[in-house]
mmCIF file of C-alpha atoms in Angstrom:
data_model
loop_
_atom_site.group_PDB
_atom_site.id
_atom_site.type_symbol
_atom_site.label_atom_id
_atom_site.label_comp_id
_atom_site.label_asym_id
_atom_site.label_seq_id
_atom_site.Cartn_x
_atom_site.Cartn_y
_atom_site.Cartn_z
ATOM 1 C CA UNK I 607 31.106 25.151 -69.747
ATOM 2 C CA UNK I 608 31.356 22.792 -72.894
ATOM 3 C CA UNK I 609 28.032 21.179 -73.849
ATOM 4 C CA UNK I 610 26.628 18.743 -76.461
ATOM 5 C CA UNK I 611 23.017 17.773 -77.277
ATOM 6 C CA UNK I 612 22.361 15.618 -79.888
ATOM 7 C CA UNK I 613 19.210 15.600 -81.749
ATOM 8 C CA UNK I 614 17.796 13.310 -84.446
ATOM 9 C CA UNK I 615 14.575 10.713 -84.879
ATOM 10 C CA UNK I 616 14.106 8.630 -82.439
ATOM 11 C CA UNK I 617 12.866 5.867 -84.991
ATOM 12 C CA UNK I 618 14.267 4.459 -88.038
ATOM 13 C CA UNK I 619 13.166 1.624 -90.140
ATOM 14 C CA UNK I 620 15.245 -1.630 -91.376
ATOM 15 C CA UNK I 621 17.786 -0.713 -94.269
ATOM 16 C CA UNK I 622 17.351 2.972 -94.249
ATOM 17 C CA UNK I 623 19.793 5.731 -92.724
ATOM 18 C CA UNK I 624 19.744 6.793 -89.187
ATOM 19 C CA UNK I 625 21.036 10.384 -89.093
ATOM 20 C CA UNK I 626 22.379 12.280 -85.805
ATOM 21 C CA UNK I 627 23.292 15.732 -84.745
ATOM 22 C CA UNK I 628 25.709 17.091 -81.971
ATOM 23 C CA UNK I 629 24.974 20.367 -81.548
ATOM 24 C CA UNK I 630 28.660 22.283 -79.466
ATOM 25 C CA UNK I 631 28.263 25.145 -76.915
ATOM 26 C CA UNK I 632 30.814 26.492 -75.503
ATOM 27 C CA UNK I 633 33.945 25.271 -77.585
ATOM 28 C CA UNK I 634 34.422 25.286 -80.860
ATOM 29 C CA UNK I 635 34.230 22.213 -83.507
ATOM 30 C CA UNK I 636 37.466 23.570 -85.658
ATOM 31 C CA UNK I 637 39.281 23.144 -82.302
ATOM 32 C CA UNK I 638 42.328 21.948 -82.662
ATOM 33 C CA UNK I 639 42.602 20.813 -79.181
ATOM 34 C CA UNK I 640 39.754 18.122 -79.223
ATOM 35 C CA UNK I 641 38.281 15.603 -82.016
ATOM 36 C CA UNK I 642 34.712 15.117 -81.450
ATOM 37 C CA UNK I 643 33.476 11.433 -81.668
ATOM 38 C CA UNK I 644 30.453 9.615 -81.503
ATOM 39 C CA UNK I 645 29.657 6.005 -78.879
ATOM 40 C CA UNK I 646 27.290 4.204 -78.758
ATOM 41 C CA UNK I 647 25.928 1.797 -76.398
ATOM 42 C CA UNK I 648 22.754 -0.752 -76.692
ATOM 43 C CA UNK I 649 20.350 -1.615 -74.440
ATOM 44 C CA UNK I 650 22.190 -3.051 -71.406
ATOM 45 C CA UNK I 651 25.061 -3.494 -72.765
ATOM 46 C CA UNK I 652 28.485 -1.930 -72.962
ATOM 47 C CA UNK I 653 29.694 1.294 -74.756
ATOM 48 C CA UNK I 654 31.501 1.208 -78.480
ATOM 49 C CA UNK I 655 33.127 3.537 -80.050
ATOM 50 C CA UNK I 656 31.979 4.388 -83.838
ATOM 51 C CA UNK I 657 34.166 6.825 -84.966
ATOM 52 C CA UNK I 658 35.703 10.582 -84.564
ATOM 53 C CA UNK I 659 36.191 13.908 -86.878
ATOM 54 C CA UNK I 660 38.896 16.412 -85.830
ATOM 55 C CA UNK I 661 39.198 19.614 -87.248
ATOM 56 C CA UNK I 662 36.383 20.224 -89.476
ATOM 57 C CA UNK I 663 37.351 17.377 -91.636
ATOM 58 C CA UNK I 664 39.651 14.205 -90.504
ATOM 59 C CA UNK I 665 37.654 11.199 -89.957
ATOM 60 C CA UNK I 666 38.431 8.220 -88.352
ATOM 61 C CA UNK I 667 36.105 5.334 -88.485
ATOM 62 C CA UNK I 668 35.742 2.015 -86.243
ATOM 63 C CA UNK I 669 36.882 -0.854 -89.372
ATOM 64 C CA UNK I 670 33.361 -3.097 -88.569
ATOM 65 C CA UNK I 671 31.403 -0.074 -89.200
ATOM 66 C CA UNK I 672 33.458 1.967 -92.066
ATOM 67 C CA UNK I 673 31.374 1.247 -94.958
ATOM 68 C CA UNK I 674 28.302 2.307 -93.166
ATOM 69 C CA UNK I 675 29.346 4.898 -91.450
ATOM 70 C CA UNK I 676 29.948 9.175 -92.637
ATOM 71 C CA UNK I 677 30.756 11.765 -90.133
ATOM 72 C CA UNK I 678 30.648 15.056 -91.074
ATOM 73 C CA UNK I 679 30.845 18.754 -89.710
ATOM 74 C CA UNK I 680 28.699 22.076 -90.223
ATOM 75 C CA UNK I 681 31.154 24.856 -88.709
ATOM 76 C CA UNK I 682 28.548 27.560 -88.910
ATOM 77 C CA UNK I 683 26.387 25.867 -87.047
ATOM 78 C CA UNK I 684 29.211 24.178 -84.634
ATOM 79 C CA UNK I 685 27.681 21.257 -85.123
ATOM 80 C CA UNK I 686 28.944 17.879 -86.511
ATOM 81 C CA UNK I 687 26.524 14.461 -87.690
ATOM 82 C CA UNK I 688 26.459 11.259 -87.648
ATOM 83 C CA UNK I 689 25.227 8.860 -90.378
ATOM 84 C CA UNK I 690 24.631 5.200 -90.495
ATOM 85 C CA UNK I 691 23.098 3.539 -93.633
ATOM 86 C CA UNK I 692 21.338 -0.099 -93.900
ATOM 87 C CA UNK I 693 20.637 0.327 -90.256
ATOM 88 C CA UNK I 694 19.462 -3.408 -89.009
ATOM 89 C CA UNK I 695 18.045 -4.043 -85.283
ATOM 90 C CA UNK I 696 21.537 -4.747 -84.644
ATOM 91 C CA UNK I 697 22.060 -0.680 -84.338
ATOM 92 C CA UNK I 698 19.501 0.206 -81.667
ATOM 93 C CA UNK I 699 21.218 1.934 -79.200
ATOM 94 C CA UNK I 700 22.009 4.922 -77.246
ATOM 95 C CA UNK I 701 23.701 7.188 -79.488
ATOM 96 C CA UNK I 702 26.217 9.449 -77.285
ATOM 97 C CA UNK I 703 28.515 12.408 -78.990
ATOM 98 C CA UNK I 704 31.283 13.189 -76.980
ATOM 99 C CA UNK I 705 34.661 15.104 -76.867
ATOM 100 C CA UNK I 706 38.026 13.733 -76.735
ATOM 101 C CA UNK I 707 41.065 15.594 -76.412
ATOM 102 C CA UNK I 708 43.308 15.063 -79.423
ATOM 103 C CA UNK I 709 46.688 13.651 -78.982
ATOM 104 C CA UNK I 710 47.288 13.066 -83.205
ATOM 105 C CA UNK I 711 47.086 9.924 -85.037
ATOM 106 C CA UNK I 712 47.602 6.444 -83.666
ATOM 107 C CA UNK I 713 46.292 7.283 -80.386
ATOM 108 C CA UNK I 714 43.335 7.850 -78.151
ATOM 109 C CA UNK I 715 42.404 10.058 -75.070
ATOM 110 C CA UNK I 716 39.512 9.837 -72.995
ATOM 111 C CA UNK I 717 36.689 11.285 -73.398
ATOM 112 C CA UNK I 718 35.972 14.321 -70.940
ATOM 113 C CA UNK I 719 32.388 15.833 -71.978
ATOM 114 C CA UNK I 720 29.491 14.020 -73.219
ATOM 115 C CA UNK I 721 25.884 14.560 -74.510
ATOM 116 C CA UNK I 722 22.520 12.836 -72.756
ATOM 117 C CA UNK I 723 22.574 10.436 -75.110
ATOM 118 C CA UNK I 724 19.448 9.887 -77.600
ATOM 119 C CA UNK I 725 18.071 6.618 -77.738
ATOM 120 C CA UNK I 726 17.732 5.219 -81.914
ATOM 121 C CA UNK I 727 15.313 2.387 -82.084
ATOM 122 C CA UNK I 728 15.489 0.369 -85.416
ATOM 123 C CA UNK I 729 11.856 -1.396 -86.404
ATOM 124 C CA UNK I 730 9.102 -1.495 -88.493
ATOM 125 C CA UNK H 386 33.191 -9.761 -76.572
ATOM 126 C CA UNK H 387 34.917 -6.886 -75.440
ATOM 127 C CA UNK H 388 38.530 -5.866 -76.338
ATOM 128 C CA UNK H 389 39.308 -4.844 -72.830
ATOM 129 C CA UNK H 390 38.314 -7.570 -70.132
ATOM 130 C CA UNK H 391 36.367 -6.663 -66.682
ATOM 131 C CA UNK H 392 34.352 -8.539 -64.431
ATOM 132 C CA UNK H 393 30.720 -8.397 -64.855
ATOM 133 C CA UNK H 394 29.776 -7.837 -61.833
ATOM 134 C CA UNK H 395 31.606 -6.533 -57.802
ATOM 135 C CA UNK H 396 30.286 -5.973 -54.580
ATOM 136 C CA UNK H 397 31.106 -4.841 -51.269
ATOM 137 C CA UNK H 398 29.313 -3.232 -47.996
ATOM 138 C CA UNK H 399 29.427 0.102 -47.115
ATOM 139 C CA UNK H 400 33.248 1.362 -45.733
ATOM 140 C CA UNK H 401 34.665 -1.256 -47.488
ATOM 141 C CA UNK H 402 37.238 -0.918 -50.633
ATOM 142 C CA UNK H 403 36.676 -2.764 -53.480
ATOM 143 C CA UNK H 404 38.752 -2.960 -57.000
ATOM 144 C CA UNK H 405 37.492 -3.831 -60.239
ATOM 145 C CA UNK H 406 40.076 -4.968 -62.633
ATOM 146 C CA UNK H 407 40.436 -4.514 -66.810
ATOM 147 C CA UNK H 408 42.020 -6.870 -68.687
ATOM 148 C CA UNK H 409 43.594 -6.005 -71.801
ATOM 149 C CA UNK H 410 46.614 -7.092 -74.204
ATOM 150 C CA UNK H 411 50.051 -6.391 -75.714
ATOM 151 C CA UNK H 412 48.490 -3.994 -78.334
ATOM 152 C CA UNK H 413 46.441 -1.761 -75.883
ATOM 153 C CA UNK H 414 46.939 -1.633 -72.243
ATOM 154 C CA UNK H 415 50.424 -3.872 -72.455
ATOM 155 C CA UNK H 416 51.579 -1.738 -74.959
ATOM 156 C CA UNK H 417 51.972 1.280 -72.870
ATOM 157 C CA UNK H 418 48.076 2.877 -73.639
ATOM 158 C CA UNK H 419 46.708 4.948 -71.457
ATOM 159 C CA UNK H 420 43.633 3.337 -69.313
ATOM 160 C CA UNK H 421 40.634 5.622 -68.146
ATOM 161 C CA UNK H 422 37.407 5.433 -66.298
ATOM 162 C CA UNK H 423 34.119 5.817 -66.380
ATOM 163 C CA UNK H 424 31.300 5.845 -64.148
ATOM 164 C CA UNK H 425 27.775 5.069 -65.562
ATOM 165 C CA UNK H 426 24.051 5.165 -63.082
ATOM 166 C CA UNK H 427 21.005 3.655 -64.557
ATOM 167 C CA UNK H 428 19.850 5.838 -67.191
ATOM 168 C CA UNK H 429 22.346 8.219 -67.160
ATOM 169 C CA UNK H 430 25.373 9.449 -69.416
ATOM 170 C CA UNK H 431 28.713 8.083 -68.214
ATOM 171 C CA UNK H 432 31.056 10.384 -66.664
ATOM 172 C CA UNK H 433 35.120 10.385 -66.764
ATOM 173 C CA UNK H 434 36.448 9.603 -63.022
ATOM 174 C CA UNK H 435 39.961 8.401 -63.864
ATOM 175 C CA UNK H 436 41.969 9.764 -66.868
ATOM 176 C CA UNK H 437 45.669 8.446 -68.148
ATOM 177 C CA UNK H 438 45.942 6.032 -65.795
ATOM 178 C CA UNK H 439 45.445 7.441 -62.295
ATOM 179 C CA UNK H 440 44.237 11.244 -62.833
ATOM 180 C CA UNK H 441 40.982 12.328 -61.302
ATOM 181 C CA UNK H 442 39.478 15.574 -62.879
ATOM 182 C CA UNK H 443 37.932 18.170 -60.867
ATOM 183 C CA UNK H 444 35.403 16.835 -58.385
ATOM 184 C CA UNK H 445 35.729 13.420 -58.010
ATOM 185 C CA UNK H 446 36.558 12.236 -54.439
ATOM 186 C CA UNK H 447 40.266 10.332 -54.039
ATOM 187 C CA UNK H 448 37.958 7.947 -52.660
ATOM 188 C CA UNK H 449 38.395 6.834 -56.285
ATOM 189 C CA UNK H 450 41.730 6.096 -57.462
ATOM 190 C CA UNK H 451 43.181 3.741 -60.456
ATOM 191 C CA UNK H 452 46.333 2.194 -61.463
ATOM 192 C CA UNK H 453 48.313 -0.063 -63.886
ATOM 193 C CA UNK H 454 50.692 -2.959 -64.077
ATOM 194 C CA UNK H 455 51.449 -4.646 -67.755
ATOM 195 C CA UNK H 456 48.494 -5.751 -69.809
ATOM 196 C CA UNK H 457 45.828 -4.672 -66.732
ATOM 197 C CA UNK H 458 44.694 -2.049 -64.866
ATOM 198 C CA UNK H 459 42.695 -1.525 -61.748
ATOM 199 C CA UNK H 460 40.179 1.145 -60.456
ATOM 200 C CA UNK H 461 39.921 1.056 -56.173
ATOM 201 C CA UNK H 462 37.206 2.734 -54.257
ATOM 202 C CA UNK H 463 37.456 2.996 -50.722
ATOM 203 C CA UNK H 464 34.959 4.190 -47.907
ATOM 204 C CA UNK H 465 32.140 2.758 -50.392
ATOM 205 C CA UNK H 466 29.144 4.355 -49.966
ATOM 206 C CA UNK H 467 25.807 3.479 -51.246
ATOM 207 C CA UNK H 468 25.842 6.324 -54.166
ATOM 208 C CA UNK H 469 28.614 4.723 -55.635
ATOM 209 C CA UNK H 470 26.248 1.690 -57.279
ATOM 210 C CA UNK H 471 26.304 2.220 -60.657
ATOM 211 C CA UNK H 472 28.214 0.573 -63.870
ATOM 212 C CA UNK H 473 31.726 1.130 -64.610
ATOM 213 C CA UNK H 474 33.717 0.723 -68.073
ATOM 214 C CA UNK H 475 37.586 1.270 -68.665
ATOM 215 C CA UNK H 476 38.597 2.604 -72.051
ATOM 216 C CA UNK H 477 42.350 2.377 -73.811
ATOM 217 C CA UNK H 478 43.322 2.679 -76.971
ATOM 218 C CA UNK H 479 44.372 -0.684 -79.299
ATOM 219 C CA UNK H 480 47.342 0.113 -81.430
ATOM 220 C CA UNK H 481 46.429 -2.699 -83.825
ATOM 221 C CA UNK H 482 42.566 -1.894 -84.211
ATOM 222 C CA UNK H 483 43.427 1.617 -84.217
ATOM 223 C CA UNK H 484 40.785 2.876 -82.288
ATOM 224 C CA UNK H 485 39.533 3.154 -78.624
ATOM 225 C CA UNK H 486 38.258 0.018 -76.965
ATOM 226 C CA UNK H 487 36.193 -0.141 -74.221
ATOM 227 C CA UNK H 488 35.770 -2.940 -71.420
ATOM 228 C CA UNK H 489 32.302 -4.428 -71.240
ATOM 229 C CA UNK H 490 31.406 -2.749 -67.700
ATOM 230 C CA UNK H 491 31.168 -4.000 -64.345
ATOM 231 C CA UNK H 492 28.397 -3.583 -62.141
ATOM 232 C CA UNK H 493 28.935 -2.307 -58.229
ATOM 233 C CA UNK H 494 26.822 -3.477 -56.005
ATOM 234 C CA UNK H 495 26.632 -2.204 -52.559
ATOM 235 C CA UNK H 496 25.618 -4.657 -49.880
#
């Protein structure tokens, strides 16, 4: 059974980086079956994708959040990360990693398994 | 505003079948994308029910089912029952964004 638990500070101040980890059981991240992406979804409102890496080291950001935005993957751990710089309250949110089956460039599957979700407040 | 449109909000009493629709365009769901579901409680991660258009993975009841026509899609539930109150989003894929879009969610009430 495929799992994901991210992990990461719960609080992060105005301008500075907000940094996530999805820690993979049970599949591996240099998969070449599934990319492995991260959503997002504020406070009562709806979900948004931020962006995906596939195998070990394709990235694919959302274009609003590209020059904030670095994915990256740690295959001895099976782990991959998220971070966001210059973080405003705009970015509080549940942070969700999930897994997507990969179907190759210029298209997008759904997203079958997904982590609890770890809420990032941004204040002072 | 969200890329893929649904209503905010549905109800219907218990037994009863209710749809909630999504709303897209000619460069997601009208251009041939795929449409999925998800099913979201209070608090709680959201979990696939429909995938490519009118697939149900393992354990969900065919009390759900989905389909599509054009530039929209639809997700049905019949026999509602009172666990099925929660949020629900569609997802597709935009082919001139480039990335997956989501619809902003529609709450289910039952009555």
């Amino acid at each position: 059974q495929v799992q994901l638990l991210e992990s990461g500070p719960g609080l992060v101040k105005p301008s500075e980086t907000l940094s996530l980890t999805c820690t993979v059981s049970g599949d591996s991240i240099s998969s070449f079956s599934h990319s492995w992406s991260w959503v997002r979804q504020p406070p009562g409102k709806g979900l948004e994708w931020i962006g995906y890496i596939y195998n070990s080291g394709h990235t694919y950001y959302k274009s609003s959040l590209k020059s904030r935005v670095t994915l990256s993957v740690d295959t001895s751990k099976n782990h991959f990360s998220l971070k966001l710089t210059s973080v405003t309250a705009a970015d509080t949110a549940v942070y969700y990693c999930a897994r997507e089956p990969y179907c190759g460039s210029g298209c997008g599957n759904w997203f079958d398994t997904w982590g609890q979700g770890t809420l990032v407040t941004v204040s002072a | 505003q969200s890329v893929l449109t649904q209503p905010p909000s549905v109800s219907g009493a218990p037994g009863q079948r209710v749809t909630i629709s999504c709303t897209g365009s000619s460069s997601n769901i009208g251009d041939n994308r795929d449409v999925h579901w998800y099913q979201q409680f209070p608090g709680s991660v959201p979990k696939l029910l429909i995938y490519a258009n009118n697939n149900r993975p393992s354990g969900v009841p065919d009390r759900f089912s989905a389909s599509k026509s054009g530039a929209s899609a639809s997700l049905a539930i019949t026999g509602l029952q009172a666990d099925d109150e929660a949020d629900y989003y569609c997802q597709s894929y935009d082919s001139v964004l480039s990335y997956s879009v989501f619809g902003g969610g529609t709450k289910l009430t039952v009555l």
